[in-house]
Amino acid sequence: MALIIDNAVRLGKKNAFANVLGLCTATYAHGAFSILGVSAIVLNNKTLFFLVKLMGSCYLLYIGIKSIKSGINTLNSKEIIQKNEKNTEAKVKFLTSYVDGFMTQILNPKVSMFYIAAFPKFLASGGGHKKGFELVTIHSFNIFAWFTLMTIFISFARTTLKKKKIKGCINSATGTVLSLFSFFIFFG
């Protein structure tokens, strides 16, 4: 959620939607891994699970530090950020935002846990792979709907949220939350 908020404010609606699509694609990947048994192999192998957890927490920490630095730079800058100003952040590619969303979700061990611990219980009543992918589609649609609505609402307030002081605080807070999540994932 922090990634979507940050990108909706910083980069705009288009890049936030790219994050959402990345999250949904990674959710399908988690579902497929679970349905095909790959997730169970990772969960039962302590070394593999540790590596996934380490990669996920390091990636979140990287994004968090990047956001904190951006927030501090914004707060310390002498320039006034104007509505129509072209900056380097606005040039971030759609694909980059998509990959950020995908990596954030695919490296999240808590999503893996859901698809390993809870998801098989939904499949126990039968229906096999088809039912599994139907459930993954429902889950992905819920993610898409929630984050799309959030992106739309944030985009309405974007002009206010892009003010230097507010933008700097949002970036710093987002970075702090992501960094804390990385520690909770790694040590939790």
XYZ file of N, CA and C in Angstrom:
564
model
N 0.826 -1.180 0.000
C 0.000 0.000 0.000
C 0.874 1.249 0.000
N 1.960 1.216 0.757
C 2.849 2.383 0.827
C 3.460 2.686 -0.539
N 3.803 1.651 -1.282
C 4.387 1.834 -2.611
C 3.396 2.529 -3.542
N 2.145 2.108 -3.511
C 1.110 2.691 -4.374
C 0.877 4.152 -4.004
N 0.767 4.438 -2.717
C 0.548 5.823 -2.275
C 1.703 6.701 -2.731
N 2.912 6.240 -2.481
C 4.092 7.018 -2.854
C 4.120 7.288 -4.356
N 3.900 6.261 -5.155
C 3.959 6.445 -6.606
C 2.783 7.243 -7.153
N 1.609 7.106 -6.553
C 0.460 7.894 -7.006
C 0.722 9.379 -6.796
N 1.359 9.724 -5.681
C 1.670 11.131 -5.395
C 2.861 11.590 -6.224
N 3.925 10.823 -6.190
C 5.181 11.238 -6.806
C 5.155 11.168 -8.329
N 4.619 10.074 -8.862
C 4.734 9.817 -10.295
C 3.416 9.919 -11.053
N 2.323 9.863 -10.342
C 1.024 9.995 -10.988
C 0.276 8.683 -11.129
N -0.935 8.834 -11.635
C -1.879 7.727 -11.749
C -1.348 6.589 -12.627
N -0.760 6.927 -13.743
C -0.286 5.910 -14.690
C 0.722 4.960 -14.032
N 1.690 5.518 -13.320
C 2.708 4.678 -12.684
C 2.140 3.894 -11.502
N 1.181 4.484 -10.786
C 0.544 3.748 -9.694
C -0.242 2.561 -10.251
N -0.922 2.755 -11.400
C -1.619 1.637 -12.039
C -0.629 0.559 -12.471
N 0.550 0.962 -12.911
C 1.581 -0.017 -13.272
C 1.973 -0.840 -12.051
N 2.099 -0.180 -10.882
C 2.364 -0.910 -9.640
C 1.265 -1.930 -9.369
N 0.015 -1.501 -9.537
C -1.134 -2.375 -9.284
C -1.087 -3.597 -10.208
N -0.799 -3.374 -11.478
C -0.705 -4.496 -12.419
C 0.430 -5.449 -12.028
N 1.537 -4.892 -11.550
C 2.637 -5.728 -11.072
C 2.233 -6.572 -9.876
N 1.494 -5.964 -8.940
C 1.001 -6.706 -7.772
C 0.096 -7.859 -8.208
N -0.806 -7.577 -9.144
C -1.747 -8.607 -9.608
C -1.022 -9.741 -10.329
N -0.054 -9.402 -11.158
C 0.712 -10.431 -11.868
C 1.463 -11.318 -10.879
N 2.073 -10.704 -9.878
C 2.806 -11.477 -8.872
C 1.858 -12.341 -8.048
N 0.643 -11.849 -7.814
C -0.349 -12.649 -7.096
C -0.688 -13.903 -7.903
N -0.853 -13.746 -9.220
C -1.067 -14.920 -10.080
C 0.119 -15.872 -10.002
N 1.318 -15.341 -9.978
C 2.505 -16.197 -9.878
C 2.491 -16.976 -8.565
N 2.181 -16.291 -7.455
C 2.091 -16.984 -6.161
C 1.037 -18.084 -6.209
N -0.115 -17.757 -6.801
C -1.181 -18.754 -6.918
C -0.736 -19.955 -7.735
N -0.083 -19.694 -8.861
C 0.406 -20.785 -9.712
C 1.449 -21.617 -8.976
N 2.356 -20.953 -8.272
C 3.373 -21.683 -7.503
C 2.711 -22.587 -6.466
N 1.660 -22.095 -5.825
C 0.964 -22.879 -4.810
C 0.220 -24.056 -5.434
N -0.514 -23.772 -6.505
C -1.292 -24.818 -7.172
C -0.380 -25.923 -7.706
N 0.775 -25.549 -8.213
C 1.706 -26.523 -8.794
C 2.657 -27.141 -7.765
N 2.597 -26.689 -6.507
C 3.396 -27.281 -5.444
C 4.768 -26.664 -5.226
N 5.130 -25.663 -6.000
C 6.455 -25.039 -5.867
C 6.582 -24.320 -4.523
N 5.526 -23.636 -4.099
C 5.572 -22.893 -2.828
C 5.813 -23.815 -1.644
N 5.211 -24.998 -1.677
C 5.406 -25.957 -0.584
C 6.865 -26.400 -0.500
N 7.496 -26.552 -1.653
C 8.916 -26.935 -1.672
C 9.756 -25.839 -1.012
N 9.476 -24.583 -1.363
C 10.222 -23.456 -0.781
C 9.982 -23.382 0.720
N 8.727 -23.539 1.145
C 8.400 -23.448 2.566
C 9.077 -24.553 3.367
N 9.156 -25.738 2.805
C 9.733 -26.872 3.525
C 11.255 -26.921 3.476
N 11.865 -26.103 2.658
C 13.320 -26.030 2.592
C 13.752 -24.745 3.303
N 14.334 -24.893 4.487
C 14.677 -23.716 5.300
C 15.630 -22.761 4.587
N 16.561 -23.296 3.841
C 17.519 -22.439 3.132
C 16.823 -21.627 2.049
N 15.998 -22.283 1.242
C 15.266 -21.569 0.192
C 14.333 -20.518 0.787
N 13.624 -20.904 1.848
C 12.699 -19.958 2.470
C 13.453 -18.757 3.034
N 14.592 -19.022 3.676
C 15.403 -17.927 4.202
C 15.853 -16.992 3.079
N 16.269 -17.560 1.952
C 16.717 -16.730 0.820
C 15.581 -15.865 0.270
N 14.389 -16.430 0.148
C 13.235 -15.653 -0.328
C 12.921 -14.538 0.665
N 12.938 -14.874 1.941
C 12.671 -13.881 2.987
C 13.733 -12.783 2.969
N 14.989 -13.168 2.820
C 16.086 -12.206 2.768
C 15.947 -11.285 1.557
N 15.671 -11.870 0.389
C 15.510 -11.047 -0.819
C 14.335 -10.086 -0.677
N 13.236 -10.566 -0.133
C 12.064 -9.713 0.047
C 12.321 -8.568 1.000
N 12.956 -8.862 2.123
C 13.215 -7.795 3.094
C 14.260 -6.815 2.570
N 15.261 -7.304 1.862
C 16.271 -6.398 1.280
C 15.655 -5.493 0.221
N 14.766 -6.040 -0.591
C 14.126 -5.227 -1.628
C 13.254 -4.137 -0.997
N 12.472 -4.495 0.018
C 11.657 -3.485 0.702
C 12.531 -2.432 1.372
N 13.635 -2.859 1.964
C 14.552 -1.911 2.589
C 15.134 -0.962 1.546
N 15.495 -1.486 0.387
C 16.019 -0.660 -0.706
C 14.994 0.400 -1.125
N 13.755 -0.026 -1.342
C 12.707 0.928 -1.730
C 12.474 1.934 -0.606
N 12.492 1.461 0.633
C 12.293 2.348 1.778
C 13.368 3.409 1.886
N 14.615 3.008 1.765
C 15.727 3.966 1.846
C 15.655 4.966 0.698
N 15.301 4.468 -0.495
C 15.149 5.349 -1.652
C 14.070 6.413 -1.386
N 12.956 6.009 -0.780
C 11.875 6.954 -0.468
C 12.286 7.942 0.620
N 12.987 7.461 1.633
C 13.451 8.359 2.704
C 14.396 9.407 2.129
N 15.351 8.972 1.300
C 16.281 9.929 0.679
C 15.538 10.948 -0.174
N 14.553 10.488 -0.925
C 13.756 11.395 -1.751
C 13.018 12.405 -0.878
N 12.456 11.942 0.235
C 11.748 12.836 1.149
C 12.662 13.868 1.767
N 13.829 13.442 2.206
C 14.796 14.370 2.808
C 15.272 15.382 1.779
N 15.573 14.904 0.567
C 16.005 15.830 -0.491
C 14.922 16.849 -0.814
N 13.674 16.409 -0.850
C 12.563 17.322 -1.125
C 12.432 18.351 -0.016
N 12.494 17.905 1.229
C 12.350 18.830 2.361
C 13.512 19.814 2.446
N 14.702 19.378 2.046
C 15.882 20.242 2.141
C 16.102 21.124 0.918
N 15.358 20.872 -0.149
C 15.584 21.657 -1.366
C 15.098 23.089 -1.177
N 15.795 23.996 -1.812
C 15.441 25.415 -1.731
C 14.400 25.786 -2.783
N 14.239 24.912 -3.777
C 13.322 25.211 -4.869
C 11.877 24.995 -4.431
N 10.991 25.692 -5.081
C 9.567 25.472 -4.879
C 9.113 24.500 -5.954
N 8.450 23.444 -5.546
C 7.979 22.459 -6.504
C 6.678 22.970 -7.102
N 6.682 23.162 -8.402
C 5.496 23.671 -9.068
C 4.743 22.541 -9.740
N 3.453 22.806 -9.966
C 2.561 21.797 -10.514
C 3.031 21.266 -11.866
N 3.495 22.127 -12.731
C 3.847 21.713 -14.088
C 5.338 21.462 -14.282
N 6.078 21.450 -13.189
C 7.522 21.270 -13.297
C 7.849 19.875 -13.809
N 8.744 19.819 -14.784
C 9.197 18.523 -15.301
C 10.405 18.114 -14.467
N 10.313 16.980 -13.821
C 11.456 16.511 -13.040
C 11.799 15.083 -13.440
N 12.890 14.611 -12.950
C 13.342 13.280 -13.351
C 12.390 12.196 -12.862
N 11.738 12.415 -11.718
C 10.814 11.409 -11.215
C 9.664 11.175 -12.185
N 9.227 12.223 -12.870
C 8.096 12.100 -13.792
C 8.448 11.264 -15.009
N 9.731 11.032 -15.229
C 10.164 10.274 -16.398
C 10.319 8.781 -16.109
N 9.940 8.374 -14.914
C 10.034 6.959 -14.579
C 9.109 6.181 -15.513
N 9.634 5.160 -16.096
C 8.900 4.384 -17.084
C 7.807 3.525 -16.435
N 6.771 3.288 -17.216
C 5.663 2.425 -16.814
C 6.198 1.057 -16.409
N 7.114 0.514 -17.209
C 7.673 -0.810 -16.944
C 8.420 -0.844 -15.611
N 9.138 0.220 -15.287
C 9.857 0.282 -14.010
C 8.880 0.202 -12.849
N 7.783 0.940 -12.942
C 6.771 0.904 -11.883
C 6.099 -0.466 -11.811
N 5.869 -1.079 -12.973
C 5.292 -2.425 -13.005
C 6.218 -3.405 -12.274
N 7.501 -3.336 -12.589
C 8.482 -4.240 -11.965
C 8.545 -3.992 -10.458
N 8.489 -2.730 -10.032
C 8.473 -2.430 -8.592
C 7.289 -3.112 -7.907
N 6.108 -3.011 -8.501
C 4.922 -3.659 -7.938
C 5.063 -5.172 -7.919
N 5.553 -5.724 -9.026
C 5.733 -7.172 -9.130
C 6.720 -7.678 -8.081
N 7.881 -7.033 -8.007
C 8.922 -7.484 -7.075
C 8.471 -7.358 -5.621
N 7.761 -6.277 -5.318
C 7.275 -6.084 -3.953
C 6.355 -7.230 -3.547
N 5.491 -7.661 -4.445
C 4.534 -8.727 -4.129
C 5.174 -10.114 -4.207
N 5.988 -10.359 -5.212
C 6.544 -11.707 -5.399
C 7.545 -12.049 -4.292
N 8.235 -11.033 -3.758
C 9.223 -11.278 -2.703
C 8.638 -11.150 -1.302
N 7.335 -11.005 -1.203
C 6.684 -10.864 0.097
C 6.364 -12.255 0.651
N 7.098 -12.696 1.671
C 6.872 -14.039 2.201
C 5.490 -14.214 2.829
N 4.860 -13.122 3.242
C 3.530 -13.241 3.843
C 2.498 -13.652 2.797
N 2.682 -13.206 1.568
C 1.791 -13.648 0.489
C 2.033 -15.132 0.228
N 3.294 -15.537 0.246
C 3.613 -16.964 0.081
C 2.949 -17.790 1.171
N 3.008 -17.289 2.397
C 2.397 -18.003 3.526
C 0.898 -18.189 3.308
N 0.240 -17.141 2.822
C -1.196 -17.259 2.549
C -1.444 -18.371 1.541
N -0.675 -18.372 0.461
C -0.902 -19.359 -0.594
C -0.446 -20.762 -0.202
N 0.343 -20.885 0.846
C 0.751 -22.213 1.311
C -0.154 -22.695 2.439
N -0.474 -21.809 3.388
C -1.223 -22.215 4.576
C -2.741 -22.177 4.365
N -3.270 -21.084 3.867
C -4.720 -20.923 3.779
C -5.295 -21.401 2.448
N -4.616 -21.114 1.377
C -5.137 -21.383 0.037
C -5.505 -22.851 -0.191
N -4.658 -23.821 0.210
C -5.014 -25.230 -0.020
C -6.326 -25.652 0.648
N -6.691 -25.003 1.747
C -7.949 -25.330 2.421
C -9.149 -25.008 1.529
N -9.017 -23.953 0.715
C -10.084 -23.608 -0.221
C -10.176 -24.625 -1.359
N -9.068 -25.260 -1.658
C -9.034 -26.227 -2.759
C -9.418 -27.637 -2.321
N -9.483 -27.859 -1.004
C -9.723 -29.199 -0.471
C -11.063 -29.784 -0.918
N -12.034 -28.923 -1.219
C -13.365 -29.418 -1.595
C -13.420 -29.941 -3.028
N -12.328 -29.894 -3.730
C -12.287 -30.396 -5.108
C -12.253 -29.261 -6.116
N -12.180 -29.626 -7.371
C -12.156 -28.606 -8.420
C -10.790 -28.439 -9.045
N -9.766 -28.904 -8.354
C -8.412 -28.908 -8.890
C -7.866 -27.562 -9.324
N -7.062 -27.625 -10.375
C -6.351 -26.437 -10.863
C -7.304 -25.334 -11.310
N -8.400 -25.743 -11.967
C -9.353 -24.740 -12.471
C -9.914 -23.902 -11.323
N -10.362 -24.570 -10.268
C -10.908 -23.849 -9.114
C -9.818 -22.994 -8.468
N -8.614 -23.522 -8.418
C -7.502 -22.764 -7.842
C -7.272 -21.459 -8.575
N -7.256 -21.524 -9.896
C -7.030 -20.299 -10.667
C -8.230 -19.359 -10.610
N -9.432 -19.909 -10.425
C -10.602 -19.040 -10.216
C -10.440 -18.252 -8.917
N -9.975 -18.920 -7.871
C -9.759 -18.240 -6.588
C -8.642 -17.200 -6.686
N -7.588 -17.529 -7.413
C -6.496 -16.565 -7.612
C -7.018 -15.350 -8.382
N -7.883 -15.585 -9.356
C -8.470 -14.479 -10.117
C -9.300 -13.579 -9.209
N -10.082 -14.171 -8.321
C -10.876 -13.373 -7.373
C -9.953 -12.560 -6.471
N -8.911 -13.191 -5.956
C -7.957 -12.488 -5.096
C -7.292 -11.338 -5.859
N -6.851 -11.608 -7.076
C -6.207 -10.567 -7.893
C -7.173 -9.434 -8.215
N -8.421 -9.776 -8.500
C -9.413 -8.739 -8.786
C -9.622 -7.843 -7.565
N -9.684 -8.448 -6.382
C -9.834 -7.645 -5.155
C -8.652 -6.698 -4.967
N -7.455 -7.199 -5.206
C -6.258 -6.350 -5.120
C -6.357 -5.222 -6.138
N -6.715 -5.574 -7.369
C -6.832 -4.577 -8.436
C -7.877 -3.516 -8.084
N -9.051 -3.951 -7.640
C -10.133 -3.005 -7.330
C -9.740 -2.070 -6.185
N -9.207 -2.625 -5.107
C -8.847 -1.815 -3.942
C -7.779 -0.775 -4.288
N -6.705 -1.215 -4.896
C -5.607 -0.293 -5.189
C -5.931 0.664 -6.334
N -6.807 0.263 -7.243
C -7.246 1.188 -8.290
C -8.071 2.316 -7.683
N -9.003 1.970 -6.804
C -9.790 3.011 -6.123
C -8.885 3.934 -5.313
N -7.943 3.346 -4.611
C -7.015 4.151 -3.823
C -6.222 5.092 -4.729
N -5.762 4.596 -5.859
C -5.007 5.421 -6.810
C -5.860 6.574 -7.330
N -7.102 6.296 -7.662
C -7.999 7.341 -8.172
C -8.218 8.418 -7.119
N -8.496 8.012 -5.882
C -8.722 9.000 -4.824
C -7.472 9.832 -4.547
N -6.332 9.193 -4.544
C -5.081 9.927 -4.311
C -4.806 10.892 -5.457
N -5.133 10.487 -6.676
C -4.864 11.370 -7.820
C -5.684 12.655 -7.748
N -6.874 12.599 -7.125
C -7.670 13.817 -6.955
C -6.975 14.812 -6.025
N -6.261 14.292 -5.056
C -5.596 15.154 -4.074
C -4.127 15.379 -4.408
N -3.700 14.943 -5.569
C -2.277 14.964 -5.927
C -1.669 16.361 -5.887
N -2.391 17.367 -6.366
C -1.851 18.732 -6.380
C -1.484 19.171 -4.968
N -2.371 18.902 -4.029
C -2.091 19.253 -2.632
C -0.961 18.394 -2.081
N -1.007 17.111 -2.386
C -0.010 16.184 -1.851
C 1.381 16.406 -2.435
N 1.475 17.095 -3.575
C 2.783 17.353 -4.191
C 3.461 18.601 -3.625
N 2.783 19.325 -2.745
C 3.432 20.486 -2.133
C 4.676 19.999 -1.402
N 5.710 20.810 -1.486
C 7.045 20.420 -1.016
C 7.036 19.776 0.369
N 6.455 20.424 1.331
C 6.491 19.921 2.704
C 5.694 18.615 2.832
N 4.525 18.584 2.224
C 3.689 17.385 2.301
C 4.350 16.231 1.560
N 4.850 16.507 0.358
C 5.507 15.476 -0.449
C 6.717 14.899 0.289
N 7.524 15.765 0.869
C 8.697 15.303 1.608
C 8.318 14.433 2.791
N 7.279 14.849 3.508
C 6.816 14.064 4.663
C 6.245 12.718 4.227
N 5.464 12.719 3.135
C 4.890 11.460 2.636
C 5.999 10.510 2.201
N 6.968 11.012 1.451
C 8.074 10.155 1.005
C 8.850 9.591 2.189
N 9.142 10.448 3.170
C 9.891 9.987 4.345
C 9.091 8.972 5.152
N 7.798 9.244 5.340
C 6.946 8.315 6.093
C 6.807 6.987 5.352
N 6.605 7.058 4.040
C 6.495 5.838 3.234
C 7.779 5.024 3.332
N 8.905 5.687 3.211
C 10.189 5.002 3.314
C 10.396 4.359 4.669
N 9.978 5.057 5.710
C 10.101 4.515 7.067
C 9.233 3.271 7.228
N 7.983 3.345 6.744
C 7.076 2.198 6.842
C 7.633 1.004 6.064
N 8.098 1.236 4.838
C 8.658 0.140 4.044
C 9.897 -0.460 4.707
N 10.737 0.394 5.273
C 11.939 -0.098 5.966
C 11.558 -0.933 7.183
N 10.562 -0.466 7.939
C 10.097 -1.239 9.097
C 9.505 -2.576 8.659
N 8.714 -2.566 7.582
C 8.172 -3.819 7.052
C 9.296 -4.785 6.708
N 10.378 -4.256 6.147
C 11.482 -5.140 5.767
C 12.062 -5.837 6.995
N 12.158 -5.113 8.111
C 12.672 -5.726 9.340
C 11.674 -6.728 9.916
N 10.375 -6.392 9.870
C 9.355 -7.319 10.369
C 9.336 -8.607 9.553
N 9.504 -8.478 8.245
C 9.520 -9.667 7.390
C 10.751 -10.513 7.692
N 11.898 -9.865 7.821
C 13.127 -10.620 8.037
C 13.179 -11.253 9.427
N 12.797 -10.489 10.448
C 12.920 -10.991 11.815
C 11.637 -11.628 12.341
N 10.534 -11.460 11.605
C 9.231 -11.957 12.083
C 8.919 -13.345 11.659
